[in-house]
Structures are given as structure tokens and as C-alpha cells.
Amino acid sequence: MRAVLQRVSEAAVTIGGAEKSRIGPGLLILLGVEIGDDRGDADWLVKKIAPMRVFEDGEGKMNVSLHDSGGEALVVSQFTLFGDCR
């Protein structure tokens, strides 16, 4: 399992011209899942991402987690994270 995190002021998923999901400030998580990944891998990733302090505090330092910021998360499947371009 691989994930790419991006802090966003807003993000949306649009399929066929129709908006399927939208968030305000938070994290856009591009998630790649491969054969052999299981629930344990997902649980580990959640426990790793949730406490990450990637948002600025009152002093401008990256010292606030997604949970503490009150932000949202949008997870988007991204199989290309396992692509082989050789």
C-alpha cells in the first residue's frame, strides 16, 4: 500500500462531469493498493497518517494534525502509484 498526501484548501472528485465528493480544508490522499495488501496494512497506514503534524499552528510551524485541525480527508484510488515505467 502506498499513499501520497497533499494538503488542500478544498478538493473534489468529478466523474463523467458529475461531482461525487468534495471536502474543504484537509488532506487529499492518493492511495495505491496492490495484491497482497490487507486490512492490517490499511490500519497501519491510518495510524501513521492520522497523527502526522502537517498543518500550521498559530506560529506558522507545521505542528497540527488533521484531527486537531478539524480538517477533512478525501481518499482517491490511484493504482498508478505502483506503475512500472521501465
Coordinates of N, CA and C in Angstrom, one line a residue:
M1 N 0.9 -1.2 0.0 CA 0.0 0.0 0.0 C 0.9 1.2 0.0
R2 N 0.5 2.2 -0.8 CA 1.3 3.4 -0.9 C 0.3 4.6 -0.9
A3 N 0.7 5.7 -0.3 CA -0.1 6.9 -0.2 C 0.7 8.1 -0.5
V4 N 0.1 9.1 -1.2 CA 0.7 10.4 -1.4 C -0.3 11.4 -0.7
L5 N 0.2 12.2 0.2 CA -0.7 13.2 0.9 C -0.4 14.6 0.3
Q6 N -1.5 15.3 0.2 CA -1.4 16.7 -0.3 C -2.4 17.5 0.6
R7 N -1.8 18.6 1.2 CA -2.7 19.5 2.0 C -3.5 20.3 0.9
V8 N -4.8 20.5 1.2 CA -5.6 21.2 0.3 C -6.5 22.2 1.0
S9 N -6.9 23.3 0.3 CA -7.9 24.2 0.9 C -9.3 23.7 0.5
E10 N -9.3 22.9 -0.6 CA -10.5 22.2 -1.0 C -10.1 21.2 -2.0
A11 N -10.9 20.2 -2.2 CA -10.7 19.2 -3.2 C -12.0 18.5 -3.6
A12 N -12.1 18.0 -4.8 CA -13.3 17.4 -5.3 C -13.0 16.2 -6.2
V13 N -13.9 15.3 -6.3 CA -13.8 14.2 -7.3 C -15.0 14.3 -8.2
T14 N -14.7 14.4 -9.5 CA -15.7 14.5 -10.5 C -15.6 13.4 -11.5
I15 N -16.7 12.7 -11.7 CA -16.7 11.5 -12.6 C -17.8 11.8 -13.7
G16 N -17.3 11.8 -14.9 CA -18.3 12.0 -16.0 C -19.0 13.3 -15.9
G17 N -18.3 14.3 -15.4 CA -18.9 15.6 -15.3 C -19.8 15.8 -14.1
A18 N -20.0 14.8 -13.3 CA -20.8 14.9 -12.1 C -19.9 14.8 -10.8
E19 N -20.0 15.8 -9.9 CA -19.2 15.8 -8.7 C -19.7 14.7 -7.8
K20 N -18.8 13.9 -7.4 CA -19.1 12.7 -6.5 C -18.8 13.0 -5.0
S21 N -17.8 13.8 -4.8 CA -17.4 14.1 -3.4 C -16.6 15.4 -3.4
R22 N -16.7 16.1 -2.2 CA -16.0 17.3 -2.1 C -15.6 17.5 -0.6
I23 N -14.4 18.1 -0.3 CA -14.0 18.5 1.0 C -13.6 19.9 1.1
G24 N -13.5 20.5 2.3 CA -12.9 21.8 2.5 C -11.5 21.6 2.9
P25 N -10.9 22.4 3.7 CA -9.5 22.3 4.1 C -9.2 20.9 4.7
G26 N -8.1 20.3 4.3 CA -7.8 19.0 4.8 C -6.7 18.3 4.0
L27 N -6.8 17.0 3.9 CA -5.9 16.2 3.1 C -6.5 15.5 2.0
L28 N -5.9 15.5 0.8 CA -6.2 14.7 -0.3 C -5.2 13.5 -0.3
I29 N -5.7 12.3 -0.2 CA -4.9 11.1 0.0 C -5.1 10.3 -1.3
L30 N -4.0 10.2 -2.1 CA -4.0 9.3 -3.2 C -3.5 8.0 -2.7
L31 N -4.3 6.9 -2.9 CA -4.0 5.6 -2.3 C -3.8 4.6 -3.3
G32 N -2.7 3.9 -3.3 CA -2.4 2.8 -4.2 C -2.5 1.5 -3.4
V33 N -3.3 0.5 -3.9 CA -3.4 -0.8 -3.2 C -3.0 -1.8 -4.2
E34 N -2.2 -2.8 -3.7 CA -1.7 -3.8 -4.6 C -2.1 -5.2 -4.0
I35 N -2.0 -6.2 -4.9 CA -2.3 -7.6 -4.5 C -1.4 -7.9 -3.2
G36 N -2.0 -8.5 -2.2 CA -1.3 -8.8 -1.0 C -1.5 -7.9 0.1
D37 N -2.0 -6.7 -0.2 CA -2.3 -5.7 0.9 C -3.6 -6.2 1.6
D38 N -3.6 -6.0 2.9 CA -4.8 -6.4 3.6 C -5.2 -5.4 4.7
R39 N -6.2 -5.7 5.5 CA -6.7 -4.8 6.5 C -5.6 -4.3 7.4
G40 N -4.7 -5.1 7.7 CA -3.6 -4.7 8.6 C -2.8 -3.6 8.0
D41 N -2.6 -3.7 6.7 CA -1.8 -2.6 6.0 C -2.6 -1.3 6.1
A42 N -3.9 -1.4 5.9 CA -4.7 -0.2 5.9 C -4.8 0.4 7.3
D43 N -4.9 -0.4 8.3 CA -4.9 0.0 9.7 C -3.6 0.7 10.1
W44 N -2.4 0.1 9.6 CA -1.1 0.7 9.9 C -1.0 2.1 9.2
L45 N -1.5 2.2 8.0 CA -1.4 3.5 7.3 C -2.3 4.6 8.0
V46 N -3.5 4.2 8.4 CA -4.3 5.2 9.1 C -3.6 5.6 10.4
K47 N -3.0 4.7 11.1 CA -2.4 5.1 12.4 C -1.1 5.9 12.1
K48 N -0.5 5.8 10.9 CA 0.6 6.6 10.6 C 0.2 8.0 10.1
I49 N -0.9 8.1 9.3 CA -1.3 9.4 8.7 C -2.0 10.3 9.8
A50 N -2.9 9.7 10.6 CA -3.7 10.4 11.5 C -3.0 11.4 12.4
P51 N -1.9 11.0 13.0 CA -1.2 11.9 13.9 C -0.1 12.8 13.2
M52 N 0.1 12.7 11.9 CA 1.1 13.5 11.3 C 0.8 14.9 11.4
R53 N 1.7 15.7 11.9 CA 1.5 17.1 12.0 C 2.0 17.9 10.8
V54 N 1.0 18.0 9.9 CA 1.3 18.6 8.5 C 0.6 19.9 8.3
F55 N -0.1 20.4 9.3 CA -0.8 21.7 9.2 C -0.2 22.7 10.2
E56 N -0.2 24.0 9.8 CA 0.5 25.0 10.5 C -0.3 25.4 11.8
D57 N 0.4 25.7 12.9 CA -0.2 26.2 14.1 C -0.2 27.7 14.0
G58 N -0.5 28.3 15.1 CA -0.6 29.8 15.2 C 0.7 30.5 14.9
E59 N 1.8 29.8 15.1 CA 3.1 30.4 14.8 C 3.7 30.1 13.4
G60 N 2.9 29.4 12.6 CA 3.3 29.1 11.3 C 4.1 27.8 11.2
K61 N 4.2 27.1 12.3 CA 5.0 25.9 12.3 C 4.1 24.7 12.0
M62 N 4.6 23.7 11.2 CA 3.8 22.5 10.9 C 3.8 21.7 12.2
N63 N 2.7 21.9 13.0 CA 2.6 21.3 14.3 C 1.2 20.8 14.7
V64 N 0.3 20.7 13.6 CA -1.1 20.4 13.9 C -1.5 19.2 13.0
S65 N -2.1 18.2 13.6 CA -2.6 17.0 12.8 C -3.9 17.3 12.1
L66 N -4.3 16.4 11.2 CA -5.6 16.5 10.6 C -6.7 16.6 11.6
H67 N -6.7 15.7 12.5 CA -7.7 15.6 13.6 C -7.8 16.9 14.4
D68 N -6.6 17.4 14.8 CA -6.6 18.6 15.6 C -7.0 19.8 14.8
S69 N -6.8 19.8 13.5 CA -7.1 21.0 12.7 C -8.6 21.0 12.4
G70 N -9.3 19.9 12.6 CA -10.7 19.8 12.3 C -11.0 19.6 10.8
G71 N -9.9 19.3 10.0 CA -10.0 19.2 8.6 C -10.6 17.9 8.2
E72 N -10.8 17.7 6.9 CA -11.4 16.6 6.3 C -10.3 15.8 5.4
A73 N -10.7 14.6 5.1 CA -9.8 13.8 4.2 C -10.6 13.2 3.0
L74 N -10.0 13.3 1.9 CA -10.6 12.7 0.7 C -9.6 11.7 0.1
V75 N -10.0 10.4 0.1 CA -9.2 9.4 -0.4 C -9.6 9.0 -1.8
V76 N -8.6 9.0 -2.7 CA -8.8 8.7 -4.1 C -7.9 7.5 -4.5
S77 N -8.5 6.5 -5.1 CA -7.8 5.3 -5.6 C -6.8 5.8 -6.7
Q78 N -5.6 5.3 -6.6 CA -4.5 5.8 -7.5 C -3.6 4.6 -7.8
F79 N -4.1 3.7 -8.7 CA -3.3 2.5 -9.0 C -2.0 2.8 -9.6
T80 N -1.8 3.9 -10.2 CA -0.6 4.3 -10.9 C 0.6 4.4 -9.9
L81 N 0.3 4.5 -8.6 CA 1.4 4.6 -7.7 C 2.3 3.3 -7.7
F82 N 1.8 2.3 -8.3 CA 2.5 1.0 -8.4 C 3.0 0.8 -9.8
G83 N 2.9 1.8 -10.7 CA 3.2 1.6 -12.1 C 4.7 1.4 -12.3
D84 N 5.1 0.7 -13.3 CA 6.5 0.4 -13.6 C 6.7 0.9 -15.0
C85 N 7.5 2.0 -15.1 CA 7.8 2.7 -16.4 C 9.1 2.2 -17.1
R86 N 9.6 1.1 -16.7 CA 10.8 0.6 -17.3 C 10.6 0.1 -18.7

